[in-house]
C-alpha positions in Angstrom: 0.0 0.0 0.0 1.4 3.4 -1.0 1.3 6.6 1.1 -1.7 8.0 -0.7 -3.7 4.8 -0.3 -2.7 4.6 3.4 -4.0 8.2 4.0 -7.3 7.4 2.4 -7.7 4.2 4.5 -7.2 6.0 7.8 -9.5 8.9 6.8 -12.3 6.5 5.8 -11.9 4.5 9.0 -12.1 7.6 11.2 -15.4 8.7 9.7 -17.0 5.4 10.6 -16.0 5.5 14.3 -17.8 7.4 17.1 -16.6 11.0 17.4 -15.4 10.7 13.9 -14.0 14.2 13.6 -12.0 13.8 16.8 -10.8 10.4 15.7 -10.0 11.8 12.3 -7.8 14.5 13.9 -6.0 11.9 16.1 -5.6 9.4 13.3 -4.3 12.1 11.0 -1.6 13.0 13.6 -0.7 9.3 13.9 -0.7 9.0 10.1 1.7 12.0 9.8 4.0 10.3 12.3 3.8 7.0 10.5 4.4 8.5 7.1 7.4 10.4 8.5 8.8 7.2 9.8 8.3 5.5 6.4 9.9 8.3 4.4 13.2 7.1 3.1 16.2 9.0 4.5 18.0 11.3 2.1 20.5 9.4 0.1 24.1 9.8 1.3 26.5 11.3 -1.2 28.4 8.6 -3.1 31.8 7.8 -1.7 34.5 8.6 -4.2 36.2 5.4 -5.2 39.9 5.2 -4.3 42.4 5.3 -7.2 43.5 1.7 -8.0 47.3 1.4 -8.0 49.2 -1.6 -9.2 52.8 -2.1 -8.0 55.3 -4.2 -9.9 58.1 -5.9 -8.1 61.2 -3.7 -7.9 64.1 -4.6 -10.2 67.0 -5.2 -7.7 70.3 -4.7 -9.5 72.8 -5.1 -6.7 74.8 -8.3 -6.0 74.1 -10.4 -3.0 71.0 -12.1 -1.4 68.6 -9.2 -1.8 65.9 -10.8 -3.9 63.5 -10.3 -1.0 63.6 -6.6 -1.7 61.8 -7.1 -5.0 58.4 -7.6 -3.4 59.5 -6.1 -0.1 60.0 -2.6 -1.5 56.9 -2.8 -3.7 54.7 -3.9 -0.8 56.1 -1.3 1.6 55.5 1.4 -1.0 52.0 0.1 -1.5 51.3 0.1 2.2 52.6 3.7 2.7 50.6 5.1 -0.2 47.5 3.3 0.8 47.5 5.1 4.2 48.9 8.4 3.1 47.4 9.0 -0.3 44.1 7.2 0.3 44.7 4.9 -2.7 43.8 1.2 -3.0 46.7 -1.1 -3.8 45.6 -3.7 -6.3 46.3 -6.8 -4.2 47.4 -9.1 -7.0 50.9 -10.3 -6.3 50.6 -13.1 -8.8 49.3 -10.6 -11.5 52.1 -8.2 -10.6 54.7 -10.9 -11.1 53.2 -12.0 -14.4 53.1 -8.4 -15.6 56.7 -7.8 -14.7 57.7 -11.0 -16.5 55.7 -10.1 -19.7 57.3 -6.7 -19.7 60.9 -7.9 -19.4 60.2 -10.6 -22.0 59.0 -7.9 -24.4 55.5 -9.4 -24.7 53.8 -6.1 -24.7 50.5 -7.4 -26.1 50.1 -9.7 -23.2 51.3 -7.0 -20.8 48.7 -4.6 -22.1 45.9 -7.1 -21.8 46.7 -8.0 -18.2 47.1 -4.3 -17.3 43.7 -3.5 -18.7 42.1 -6.5 -17.0 43.6 -5.5 -13.6 41.4 -2.4 -13.5 44.3 -0.3 -12.2 44.3 3.5 -12.7 48.1 3.8 -12.0 51.1 1.6 -12.4 54.2 1.9 -10.3 57.5 0.2 -11.3 60.9 0.8 -9.8 64.5 -0.4 -9.3 67.2 -0.5 -6.7 70.7 -0.1 -8.2 74.3 0.9 -7.2 75.3 4.5 -7.9 78.7 6.0 -7.4 79.6 4.0 -4.3 76.1 4.5 -2.9 72.6 3.2 -3.8 69.7 4.6 -5.7 66.0 3.9 -5.7 64.1 5.1 -8.8 60.5 4.6 -9.6 58.1 5.6 -12.3 54.3 6.3 -11.9 52.3 5.7 -15.1 48.7 6.8 -15.3 45.8 5.5 -17.3 45.5 9.0 -18.8 47.8 8.5 -21.7 48.3 12.2 -22.3 50.2 12.5 -19.1 53.9 11.4 -19.2 54.9 9.2 -16.3 56.5 10.9 -13.2 60.0 9.9 -12.1 61.1 9.7 -8.5 64.6 9.2 -7.1 66.2 8.6 -3.7 69.9 8.2 -3.0 71.2 6.5 0.2 74.4 5.1 1.7 73.7 1.6 2.7 71.3 -1.2 1.6 70.0 -1.2 5.2 68.6 2.3 4.5 66.5 1.0 1.6 63.3 0.8 3.6 63.8 4.3 4.9 64.4 5.5 1.4 61.2 3.9 0.2 59.3 5.6 3.0 60.6 9.0 1.9 59.8 8.1 -1.7 56.2 7.3 -0.7 55.8 10.8 0.7 57.1 12.3 -2.6 54.7 10.2 -4.7 51.8 11.0 -2.3 52.3 14.7 -2.8 53.3 14.9 -6.4 50.9 12.4 -7.9 48.0 12.2 -5.4 48.1 15.7 -4.0 48.6 14.4 -0.4 51.9 16.0 0.7 53.7 15.3 3.8 52.3 17.3 6.7 54.4 20.3 7.8 54.8 18.8 11.2 56.6 15.8 9.7 58.5 17.8 7.0 61.8 17.8 9.0 61.9 14.1 9.9 63.4 12.8 6.7 66.3 10.4 6.7 69.7 11.9 7.2 72.0 11.9 4.2 69.2 11.2 1.7 68.6 13.4 -1.3 65.1 15.0 -1.7 62.7 14.4 -4.6 64.3 15.3 -7.9 61.7 16.8 -10.1 64.0 18.0 -12.9 65.5 15.4 -15.2 69.0 16.9 -15.8 69.3 15.8 -19.4 65.8 16.8 -20.2 66.3 20.2 -18.6 69.5 20.7 -20.8 67.7 19.7 -23.9 64.7 22.0 -23.3 67.2 24.8 -22.5 68.6 24.7 -26.0 65.8 26.8 -27.3 64.9 28.8 -24.2 65.1 32.5 -24.6 65.6 32.2 -28.4 63.0 33.1 -31.0 61.1 30.1 -32.5 60.2 32.0 -35.7 56.5 31.9 -35.3 56.2 34.8 -32.8 54.0 37.8 -33.7 55.9 40.2 -35.9 58.4 37.5 -37.0 59.2 36.3 -40.6 56.7 33.4 -40.3 53.2 33.7 -39.1 50.7 30.9 -38.3 47.7 32.3 -40.1 45.3 29.4 -39.8 45.0 26.0 -38.1 42.4 23.4 -37.6 42.1 20.0 -36.0 40.0 17.0 -36.8 37.7 15.1 -34.4 39.3 12.1 -32.8 40.2 9.4 -35.4 39.7 5.9 -34.1 42.7 3.6 -34.3 46.4 4.1 -33.5 47.8 6.4 -36.2 51.1 5.1 -37.6 51.9 7.6 -40.3 50.6 10.5 -42.5 51.5 11.7 -45.9 50.2 14.1 -48.6 50.2 13.8 -52.4 48.1 14.6 -55.5 47.4 10.9 -56.2 45.5 11.2 -59.4 47.0 14.4 -60.9 43.9 16.5 -60.8 45.5 19.4 -58.8 43.9 18.4 -55.5 45.9 16.9 -52.8 44.9 13.9 -50.8 45.9 13.4 -47.1 46.6 9.8 -46.3 46.5 8.5 -42.7 47.8 5.0 -42.0 46.4 3.5 -38.8 47.1 0.2 -37.2 44.3 -1.5 -39.2 43.3 0.8 -42.1 44.3 3.4 -44.7 42.1 6.5 -44.7 42.1 9.1 -47.5 41.0 12.7 -46.7 40.8 16.0 -48.5 41.3 19.5 -47.0 37.8 20.9 -47.6 37.5 24.5 -46.5 38.8 24.1 -43.0 37.8 20.5 -42.4 38.9 17.0 -43.3 36.5 15.2 -45.6 37.0 11.5 -45.8 37.2 10.2 -49.4 37.8 6.5 -48.8 39.0 3.9 -46.4 40.4 0.4 -46.8 40.9 -2.1 -44.0 44.4 -3.6 -43.7 45.5 -6.9 -42.0 45.6 -6.2 -38.2 48.4 -8.8 -37.6 51.0 -6.6 -39.3 53.0 -3.8 -37.7 52.8 -0.8 -40.0 55.8 1.6 -40.3 55.3 4.2 -43.1 53.3 5.3 -46.1 54.8 7.0 -49.1 53.8 7.7 -52.7 55.2 8.1 -56.2 54.3 7.3 -59.7 57.0 4.7 -60.5 55.2 2.8 -63.2 54.4 6.1 -65.1 50.7 5.5 -65.5 49.7 9.0 -64.2 48.6 7.7 -60.8 50.8 7.7 -57.8 51.2 4.3 -56.1 50.7 4.1 -52.4 53.5 2.1 -50.7 52.7 0.8 -47.2 55.7 -0.7 -45.3 55.0 -3.3 -42.6 56.5 -6.1 -40.6 55.1 -9.6 -40.2 57.1 -10.7 -37.1 60.7 -9.9 -37.9 60.2 -10.0 -41.7 59.0 -7.3 -44.1 55.5 -7.6 -45.5 54.6 -4.5 -47.5 51.7 -3.6 -49.8 51.3 -1.4 -52.9 47.9 0.3 -53.5 46.5 2.8 -56.0 43.7 5.4 -55.8 42.0 6.3 -59.1 39.6 9.0 -57.6 36.9 6.5 -56.9 38.3 3.5 -55.1 41.5 2.0 -53.7 42.8 -1.1 -55.3 45.7 -3.4 -54.4 48.4 -3.6 -57.0 50.6 -6.2 -55.1 51.0 -7.4 -51.5 53.3 -9.5 -49.3 56.3 -7.6 -50.7 59.4 -8.9 -49.0 60.9 -5.4 -48.8 60.6 -2.5 -46.4 59.5 0.3 -48.8 59.9 4.1 -48.9 60.1 6.8 -51.5 62.7 9.6 -51.6 61.1 12.8 -52.7 62.2 16.5 -52.9 61.0 19.4 -55.0 62.0 19.4 -58.7 63.7 16.0 -58.4 62.3 12.7 -59.8 61.1 10.4 -56.9 63.1 7.3 -56.0 61.7 4.1 -54.7 64.0 2.4 -52.2 63.8 -0.9 -50.3 65.6 -2.8 -47.6 65.3 -6.6 -46.9 66.8 -6.8 -43.3 67.5 -4.3 -40.6 70.6 -3.8 -38.4 72.3 -0.7 -37.2 75.6 -2.5 -37.8 75.0 -2.7 -41.6 77.3 -0.4 -43.6 74.3 1.1 -45.5 74.8 -0.9 -48.7 71.8 -3.0 -48.0 69.4 -0.2 -49.1 68.6 -0.6 -52.9 66.9 1.5 -55.5 63.8 -0.4 -56.8 61.7 -0.4 -59.9 57.9 -1.0 -59.8 56.6 -2.5 -63.0 53.1 -2.2 -64.4 52.5 -5.9 -63.7 53.1 -5.4 -60.0 56.6 -6.8 -59.8 59.4 -5.1 -57.9 62.9 -5.3 -59.3 66.0 -4.3 -57.3 68.5 -2.0 -58.8 71.8 -0.7 -57.4 72.6 -0.4 -53.7 72.9 3.2 -52.3 76.2 4.3 -50.8 75.1 5.5 -47.4 76.8 6.1 -44.0 77.1 3.1 -41.6 74.0 2.5 -39.6 71.5 4.0 -42.1 68.2 2.3 -42.3 65.4 2.9 -44.8 63.3 5.2 -42.7 66.1 7.4 -41.1 67.5 9.1 -44.2 66.7 11.2 -47.3 68.6 12.8 -50.2 68.3 16.5 -51.0 70.3 19.5 -52.1 70.0 21.7 -49.1 72.9 24.2 -49.9 71.9 25.0 -53.5 75.1 23.7 -55.1 73.3 21.3 -57.3 74.5 18.2 -55.4 72.4 16.2 -53.1 73.4 15.8 -49.5 72.6 12.8 -47.3 70.5 13.6 -44.3 70.1 11.0 -41.6 68.7 10.7 -38.1 71.2 8.7 -36.0 70.4 5.8 -33.7 70.7 8.2 -30.8 68.2 10.7 -32.4 70.4 13.4 -33.8 69.9 14.9 -37.2 73.1 14.6 -39.4 74.2 16.0 -42.7 76.8 14.1 -44.9 78.3 15.0 -48.2 77.5 12.7 -51.1 80.8 10.9 -50.5 79.8 10.1 -46.9 81.8 12.8 -45.1 80.0 14.1 -42.0 79.4 17.8 -42.1 77.1 18.5 -39.1 75.3 16.9 -36.2 72.4 18.5 -34.3 72.9 19.1 -30.6 69.2 18.6 -29.9 67.3 15.3 -30.2 65.3 15.0 -33.3 63.1 12.3 -34.9 62.4 10.0 -32.0 59.3 7.9 -32.4 57.4 5.0 -30.9 57.6 2.9 -34.1 60.0 0.0 -34.4 60.9 -2.9 -36.7 59.2 -6.2 -36.0 56.1 -6.7 -33.9 55.6 -6.1 -30.1 56.4 -9.8 -29.4 59.5 -10.0 -31.6 62.4 -11.4 -29.7 64.8 -8.6 -30.8 62.5 -6.0 -29.3 62.6 -7.3 -25.7 63.4 -4.6 -23.2 66.1 -6.8 -21.8 67.4 -8.1 -25.1 71.1 -7.9 -25.8 70.4 -5.7 -28.9 68.6 -2.4 -28.6 65.1 -2.1 -30.1 65.4 -1.1 -33.7 63.4 2.1 -33.6 62.0 3.9 -36.7 62.3 7.7 -36.8 59.9 10.3 -37.9 60.2 11.8 -41.3 62.9 14.1 -42.7 60.6 16.2 -45.0 62.2 18.4 -47.7 60.6 21.7 -48.8 61.4 25.3 -49.4 60.1 26.6 -46.1 61.4 30.1 -46.3 60.8 30.4 -50.0 64.3 31.5 -51.0 64.6 28.9 -53.7 66.7 26.4 -51.6 65.4 23.3 -49.9 64.9 23.4 -46.2 64.2 20.6 -43.7 61.1 19.9 -41.6 61.5 17.5 -38.6 59.7 16.5 -35.5 61.0 16.8 -31.9 59.2 14.3 -29.7 60.6 14.7 -26.2 61.7 11.1 -25.7 62.5 9.7 -22.3 63.3 6.2 -21.2 62.8 4.1 -18.1 66.3 4.1 -16.6 66.4 0.4 -15.7 64.6 -0.6 -19.0 66.3 1.6 -21.6 64.3 0.1 -24.4 61.1 1.2 -22.8 60.5 4.8 -23.8 57.8 7.4 -23.4 57.3 11.0 -24.5 56.8 14.3 -22.8 55.3 16.5 -25.5 56.5 17.4 -29.0 57.0 20.2 -31.5 57.6 20.7 -35.3 60.8 22.4 -36.3 62.1 23.9 -39.6 65.8 24.2 -40.4 67.9 25.7 -43.2 71.5 25.2 -44.1 73.5 28.4 -43.6 77.1 29.1 -43.0 78.1 25.5 -42.8 75.5 24.5 -40.3 71.8 23.7 -39.9 70.0 26.6 -38.3 66.5 26.7 -36.9 64.1 29.1 -38.7 61.0 28.3 -36.8 59.5 25.9 -34.3 56.0 25.4 -33.1 54.9 25.6 -29.5 55.3 22.4 -27.5 52.4 20.1 -28.2 51.0 18.1 -25.2 50.7 14.8 -27.1 52.9 12.6 -29.2 53.7 13.6 -32.8 53.1 10.5 -35.1 54.4 12.1 -38.3 54.0 15.1 -40.6 54.4 16.3 -44.2 54.4 19.6 -46.1 51.3 20.1 -48.3 51.7 20.0 -52.1 49.3 22.9 -52.8 49.9 26.6 -52.2 46.9 28.1 -50.4 47.9 31.7 -51.3 51.0 33.7 -52.2 53.9 33.1 -49.8 51.9 30.5 -47.9 52.2 26.7 -47.4 50.5 24.1 -45.3 51.8 21.4 -42.9 49.8 18.4 -42.0 50.5 16.3 -39.0 49.0 13.6 -36.7 49.1 14.0 -32.9 48.0 11.3 -30.5 47.1 11.6 -26.9 49.1 8.7 -25.8 52.6 9.2 -24.4 53.4 5.5 -24.1 54.8 3.5 -27.0 53.6 0.0 -26.2 50.6 -1.2 -24.4 50.2 1.0 -21.3 46.5 1.5 -21.5 46.8 2.0 -25.2 45.2 5.2 -26.5 43.4 4.7 -29.8 42.5 8.4 -30.4 44.5 10.5 -32.9 44.0 13.9 -34.3 44.7 15.2 -37.8 46.0 18.8 -37.9 46.6 21.4 -40.6 48.8 24.5 -40.1 48.9 27.3 -42.7 52.1 29.4 -42.5 52.7 32.8 -44.1 56.2 33.8 -45.1 56.9 37.6 -44.7 60.0 38.1 -47.0 60.7 41.6 -45.7 61.3 40.2 -42.2 63.7 37.6 -43.3 67.3 38.3 -42.5 
């Protein structure tokens, strides 16, 4: 019986009893009390759920019988943060051990699946190692929000016996810096004697960022280059692997090609928006590297070369767009493929069968693509040692009529060589770092503890006349790469920018650089069309994720277009 029915029942009953009006008054009062008692209490505000934090066993890198510290340090850190930062430690010791094993084995697919299944919002990993006669604790806190780079924490101490005191101090650092629960002022002076405080600044990173501090980036108001227009797409589903731009069918309109982890998408710049023209699904078991274009069979349509790995072997595809549909010209090509392009120079198709940074460079060949879909190798290129197919290009950047060799080194420095291989210049800043690599996430040569380093692929060295003086310039990306100290093959990124360089007075000099982007820069290319006099466009793909492998993999990417205006009168 509901409240309304109950009221009617008591009123009707009162009218039938002697002294009905008096009874009605009394019963009404009883009814009011009864109804008050049956009224549900106001719902309590929901209790905010605690952040779920998963702790991996610490990597103990000191000799002796200290294996007990692997789980001991992790469990102590978990206990301290649970009480101080009001977080919930994910109590899955077996899962933590399995995650650590998958990570050190390089099985990133398995690692990502287990991490997602754990329900954790944060992941903490750390190491104990010797350091200059002392010891060091270092830990990294990864967050489910892929746009946030992980935070690094360090503690130095004199004796292994001080390890637990150091982990206690580190717990306060993490509590304050990550979870906004700092150490109370009353306890601020009780830290361990002889231990360093929390180190927020990464020394090498601070040095690198300082290279451009205080200097003009070229896009400032009143400078020789102005950003006159920009627009960004909505989120594109799928992990973006590359972007490129070309007039595929020769009709004067450029197509923007975005290669994702499972599809090729064609767009057109349509009055400040990206209009999709076509999409084609690609095999999702391949690891895609790059997309490039050229009309090598001279049929008036540019082929689309998609380079990929199947395990540790090349497995590339050649497509074509005729303005209506995309068709496959050939697939399962046993070459890694790329095209070398520069203004006013015939494009070159190049390929490489196997990858090793120890190769002298002679394993990269010019290729011919025939109308029947066959690929015929030509002559090997004479390139500096360590050159791989995606870390070099050929272009005349000094205007002398001879093409220089531009490479990005294994350590992410832009280099310029003469045609005979003589090194002319190396960049002081890091350039071209990416999260792409040869092989697949489970390839044995990409294990974070493998004897050989991961064979990383670099972002593009794009060639165009970016200051419109008639001489080629260079467009490169500057993803701010960092690595987990005790797992050097496990890298992440802390923002990015696009930078343009020109060759002047025997060195490459920066002519402009964009502001620092929050996300990761997948790749970029200079547009083929001229929007207006003294203008050009740059297309690039940015993704929210700062993590290269499977840390809560972000699948959202954004396609961007910048229109730059060159002001000749302001050029020096």
